[in-house]
Amino acid sequence: MRNQNPTPPPKSPLHLRLLRDSTTVTITVGPTAHWTLPLPLLTTLSPFFAAAFQANHFRESQTHTISLPDDDPEIFELFVQWLFTSTFINTDPRNIWTEKAWVL
């Protein structure tokens, strides 16, 4: 007799499900650092980017680009590391990076 209620396959982690959508955005940080990141991952995990990219009245939501000229590229790199791994490695013994990254 066949099982009438088969167990569904396990769900993939949230991060992997968010990467299935291939929509990306380009973020310029500081004067020259450029990042191309998955829009669903970015907007799900960051209220700031959700507001910028999902509100139709902001230019960023139509161009899929945003410029953060006053932000530190090294701090943004920590944010990207956290975005993909839910953690980051702080190599600064003074913890200044941690304090700055928390704002993102």
Coordinates of C-alpha atoms in Angstrom, one line a residue, residues 35-76:
W35 CA 28.9 45.4 -5.9
T36 CA 26.4 43.5 -7.9
L37 CA 24.1 41.7 -5.5
P38 CA 20.9 39.7 -5.6
L39 CA 17.9 41.9 -5.1
P40 CA 15.7 39.5 -3.2
L41 CA 18.4 38.7 -0.7
L42 CA 19.3 42.3 -0.2
T43 CA 15.7 43.5 0.2
T44 CA 14.7 40.7 2.5
L45 CA 17.6 41.1 4.9
S46 CA 18.0 44.9 4.9
P47 CA 15.1 47.3 5.6
F48 CA 17.2 50.2 4.1
F49 CA 17.6 48.5 0.8
A50 CA 14.0 47.2 0.8
A51 CA 12.8 50.8 1.1
A52 CA 15.1 52.0 -1.6
F53 CA 14.5 49.3 -4.2
Q54 CA 10.8 48.3 -3.6
A55 CA 9.2 51.7 -3.4
N56 CA 8.2 52.6 -7.0
H57 CA 8.6 56.3 -6.3
F58 CA 12.4 56.1 -5.7
R59 CA 14.7 56.2 -8.8
E60 CA 16.7 53.2 -7.4
S61 CA 13.7 50.9 -7.8
Q62 CA 13.6 51.6 -11.5
T63 CA 17.4 51.8 -12.3
H64 CA 18.4 48.9 -9.9
T65 CA 21.4 51.0 -8.9
I66 CA 22.3 53.0 -5.8
S67 CA 25.2 55.1 -4.9
L68 CA 26.5 55.3 -1.3
P69 CA 29.4 57.8 -1.8
D70 CA 29.9 58.5 1.9
D71 CA 30.1 54.8 3.0
D72 CA 33.3 52.9 3.6
P73 CA 33.9 50.1 1.1
E74 CA 35.6 47.9 3.8
I75 CA 32.6 48.2 6.1
F76 CA 30.2 47.5 3.2

